[in-house]
Amino acid sequence: MAGVTRPLRVLIVDDDALVRAGLSMMLDGIHGITVVGEAADGAQVPAAADAHAPDVVLMDLRMPNVDGIAATRALRRRPRPPEVIVLTTFDTDENILHALRAGAGGFLLKDTPPAQIVQAVLQVAAGEPILSPRVTRRLMDRVATQAGAYQRARAALAALSPREQDVVLAVARGSANAEIAAELLMSVATVKAHVSSVLAKLGLDNRTQIALLAHDAGLA
């Protein structure tokens, strides 16, 4: 939700009432963030999103009826999708990859310090992905060794213009739009236009998926 100037609207989805209460208490005390609703299961997410129009959703993975992966996928298919941060205790490679492929813009573990969770909400709302440092390297190693991933990624990136490929590399390094603009000597608006073009051409949802594709191709 880059460019949002009103208080960020956060929806918390977790089947543990104590977790929901703790996150709500923590985030509602932060200037510029308001918790607009809670849900105890992925099945409740569509109605909660309709009722509260969140900018960011903090999403648990394992819930009784509809899990966080399915709920994230459904949210990201909406016409104006909120950003999703998966917040879980389960950091297996499969969970991380499934969450990111579903369109999550962040993946954090529940033992992440409160200040870092707050920063993650602000960062993801601004269009910048966030991953728990404990899982980042393992994730990238796993993606890079998937069968056929290298060839598919190379073929996909070959469809981009040289300038778009430059932007992809910068995104994969974790650079923000302003940093990319300075590095490539273009305006921030032009960087945003290139990122939007890359997403459309490659059928991706967000910057995290661009970074994954670059790693698949061995470029970052």
Coordinates of C-alpha atoms in Angstrom, one line a residue:
M1 CA 0.0 0.0 0.0
A2 CA 2.8 2.4 -0.9
G3 CA 1.7 6.0 -0.6
V4 CA -0.9 5.4 2.2
T5 CA -0.9 8.5 4.5
R6 CA -3.8 7.7 6.8
P7 CA -3.3 5.2 9.7
L8 CA -2.4 1.8 8.4
R9 CA -5.3 -0.6 8.9
V10 CA -4.2 -4.0 10.2
L11 CA -6.3 -7.2 10.4
I12 CA -5.0 -10.0 12.7
V13 CA -5.7 -13.6 11.8
D14 CA -4.8 -16.3 14.3
D15 CA -6.6 -19.1 16.0
D16 CA -5.0 -18.3 19.4
A17 CA -7.0 -15.6 21.2
L18 CA -4.0 -14.7 23.4
V19 CA -1.8 -14.1 20.3
R20 CA -4.5 -11.9 18.8
A21 CA -4.9 -9.9 22.0
G22 CA -1.1 -9.5 22.3
L23 CA -0.6 -8.3 18.8
S24 CA -3.6 -6.0 18.9
M25 CA -2.4 -4.4 22.2
M26 CA 1.1 -4.0 20.7
L27 CA 0.1 -2.5 17.3
D28 CA -2.7 -0.3 18.5
G29 CA -0.3 1.6 20.7
I30 CA 1.8 2.6 17.7
H31 CA 1.2 6.0 16.1
G32 CA 0.1 5.5 12.5
I33 CA -1.2 2.0 12.9
T34 CA -4.7 0.9 13.9
V35 CA -6.0 -2.7 14.4
V36 CA -9.3 -2.7 12.6
G37 CA -10.3 -6.4 13.2
E38 CA -9.5 -9.9 14.1
A39 CA -10.3 -13.4 12.7
A40 CA -9.8 -16.8 14.3
D41 CA -9.6 -18.8 11.1
G42 CA -8.9 -18.4 7.4
A43 CA -12.5 -19.1 6.6
Q44 CA -13.4 -15.8 8.3
V45 CA -10.9 -13.7 6.4
P46 CA -12.9 -12.8 3.3
A47 CA -15.8 -11.4 5.4
A48 CA -13.3 -9.6 7.7
A49 CA -11.5 -8.1 4.7
D50 CA -14.8 -6.9 3.3
A51 CA -15.9 -5.4 6.6
H52 CA -12.6 -3.7 7.6
A53 CA -10.6 -3.0 4.3
P54 CA -7.2 -3.7 5.9
D55 CA -4.0 -2.5 4.4
V56 CA -1.9 -5.3 6.0
V57 CA -3.0 -8.7 7.3
L58 CA -0.9 -10.5 9.9
M59 CA -1.7 -14.2 9.0
D60 CA -1.1 -17.4 11.0
L61 CA -0.4 -20.5 9.0
R62 CA -2.0 -23.4 10.8
M63 CA -5.7 -22.9 11.6
P64 CA -8.5 -25.4 12.1
N65 CA -10.6 -25.0 8.9
V66 CA -8.9 -22.8 6.2
D67 CA -5.1 -22.4 6.6
G68 CA -3.1 -19.3 6.2
I69 CA -1.8 -20.2 2.7
A70 CA -5.3 -20.6 1.3
A71 CA -6.5 -17.4 3.0
T72 CA -3.5 -15.5 1.7
R73 CA -4.0 -16.8 -1.9
A74 CA -7.7 -15.7 -1.7
L75 CA -6.8 -12.2 -0.4
R76 CA -4.2 -11.6 -3.1
R77 CA -6.7 -12.4 -5.8
R78 CA -9.0 -9.5 -4.7
P79 CA -9.2 -6.4 -6.9
R80 CA -7.5 -4.3 -4.2
P81 CA -5.5 -6.8 -2.2
P82 CA -4.0 -6.1 1.2
E83 CA -0.4 -6.9 1.9
V84 CA 0.0 -10.1 3.9
I85 CA 2.7 -10.9 6.5
V86 CA 2.7 -14.6 7.6
L87 CA 3.5 -14.8 11.3
T88 CA 4.1 -18.3 12.5
T89 CA 6.1 -20.8 14.6
F90 CA 6.5 -23.2 11.6
D91 CA 9.5 -22.1 9.5
T92 CA 9.9 -25.2 7.2
D93 CA 11.1 -24.6 3.7
E94 CA 7.8 -25.7 2.3
N95 CA 5.8 -23.3 4.5
I96 CA 8.0 -20.4 3.5
L97 CA 7.8 -21.1 -0.2
H98 CA 4.1 -21.8 -0.2
A99 CA 3.4 -18.6 1.6
L100 CA 5.5 -16.5 -0.8
R101 CA 4.1 -18.2 -3.8
A102 CA 0.6 -17.5 -2.5
G103 CA 1.6 -13.8 -2.5
A104 CA 2.7 -13.0 1.0
G105 CA 4.9 -10.0 1.2
G106 CA 6.5 -11.1 4.5
F107 CA 7.3 -14.1 6.6
L108 CA 8.2 -13.7 10.2
L109 CA 8.5 -16.1 13.2
K110 CA 6.3 -15.5 16.3
D111 CA 9.4 -15.0 18.4
T112 CA 10.3 -11.9 16.4
P113 CA 10.8 -8.9 18.7
P114 CA 7.8 -6.6 18.9
A115 CA 9.7 -3.6 17.4
Q116 CA 10.6 -5.7 14.4
I117 CA 7.0 -6.8 13.8
V118 CA 6.0 -3.1 13.9
Q119 CA 8.7 -2.3 11.4
A120 CA 7.6 -5.2 9.2
V121 CA 4.1 -3.9 9.1
L122 CA 5.3 -0.4 8.0
Q123 CA 7.8 -1.8 5.5
V124 CA 5.4 -4.2 3.8
A125 CA 2.7 -1.5 3.7
A126 CA 5.3 0.6 1.8
G127 CA 5.8 -2.2 -0.8
E128 CA 9.0 -3.5 0.6
P129 CA 9.2 -7.3 1.4
I130 CA 10.4 -8.6 4.8
L131 CA 11.7 -12.0 5.7
S132 CA 12.9 -13.3 9.1
P133 CA 16.7 -13.3 9.0
R134 CA 16.7 -16.9 10.4
V135 CA 15.0 -18.3 7.3
T136 CA 16.2 -16.0 4.5
R137 CA 19.4 -17.9 3.6
R138 CA 17.8 -21.4 3.8
L139 CA 15.0 -20.2 1.6
M140 CA 17.2 -18.8 -1.1
D141 CA 19.4 -22.0 -1.1
R142 CA 16.2 -24.1 -1.5
V143 CA 14.8 -22.0 -4.3
A144 CA 18.1 -22.0 -6.2
T145 CA 18.3 -25.8 -6.2
Q146 CA 14.8 -26.6 -7.3
A147 CA 14.7 -28.8 -10.4
G148 CA 14.3 -26.7 -13.5
A149 CA 14.0 -23.4 -11.6
Y150 CA 17.1 -22.0 -13.2
Q151 CA 16.0 -22.6 -16.7
R152 CA 12.5 -21.3 -16.1
A153 CA 13.7 -18.2 -14.4
R154 CA 16.3 -17.4 -17.1
A155 CA 13.6 -17.8 -19.8
A156 CA 11.2 -15.5 -17.9
L157 CA 13.8 -12.8 -17.4
A158 CA 14.8 -12.9 -21.0
A159 CA 11.4 -11.5 -21.9
L160 CA 12.2 -8.3 -20.0
S161 CA 13.9 -5.2 -21.4
P162 CA 17.5 -4.5 -20.3
R163 CA 16.3 -1.7 -18.0
E164 CA 13.7 -3.9 -16.5
Q165 CA 16.4 -6.5 -15.8
D166 CA 18.5 -3.9 -14.1
V167 CA 15.5 -3.1 -11.8
V168 CA 15.0 -6.8 -11.1
L169 CA 18.6 -7.1 -9.9
A170 CA 18.3 -4.1 -7.7
V171 CA 15.0 -5.4 -6.2
A172 CA 16.7 -8.8 -5.6
R173 CA 19.4 -7.0 -3.6
G174 CA 16.7 -5.5 -1.4
S175 CA 17.0 -2.0 -2.6
A176 CA 14.1 0.4 -2.0
N177 CA 12.7 2.4 -4.9
A178 CA 14.6 5.6 -4.0
E179 CA 17.9 3.6 -3.8
I180 CA 17.2 2.0 -7.2
A181 CA 16.4 5.4 -8.7
A182 CA 19.7 6.9 -7.5
E183 CA 21.7 3.8 -8.7
L184 CA 20.1 3.7 -12.1
L185 CA 19.8 7.5 -12.6
M186 CA 16.0 7.5 -13.0
S187 CA 13.1 9.0 -11.1
V188 CA 11.3 7.0 -8.4
A189 CA 8.1 7.2 -10.6
T190 CA 10.0 5.5 -13.4
V191 CA 11.3 2.8 -11.0
K192 CA 7.7 2.1 -9.9
A193 CA 6.6 1.9 -13.5
H194 CA 9.3 -0.6 -14.3
V195 CA 8.4 -2.7 -11.3
S196 CA 4.8 -2.7 -12.3
S197 CA 5.7 -3.7 -15.8
V198 CA 7.9 -6.6 -14.5
L199 CA 5.1 -7.9 -12.3
A200 CA 2.6 -7.8 -15.2
K201 CA 4.9 -9.4 -17.7
L202 CA 6.0 -12.2 -15.4
G203 CA 2.6 -12.7 -13.7
L204 CA 4.0 -12.1 -10.3
D205 CA 2.2 -10.5 -7.3
N206 CA 5.0 -8.5 -5.5
R207 CA 8.6 -7.6 -5.1
T208 CA 9.4 -10.7 -3.0
Q209 CA 8.5 -12.9 -5.9
I210 CA 10.7 -10.8 -8.2
A211 CA 13.6 -11.4 -5.8
L212 CA 12.9 -15.2 -5.8
L213 CA 12.9 -15.3 -9.5
A214 CA 16.3 -13.5 -9.7
H215 CA 17.7 -16.0 -7.2
D216 CA 16.3 -18.8 -9.3
A217 CA 18.2 -17.4 -12.3
G218 CA 21.4 -17.2 -10.3
L219 CA 21.6 -13.5 -10.7
A220 CA 21.5 -12.5 -7.0

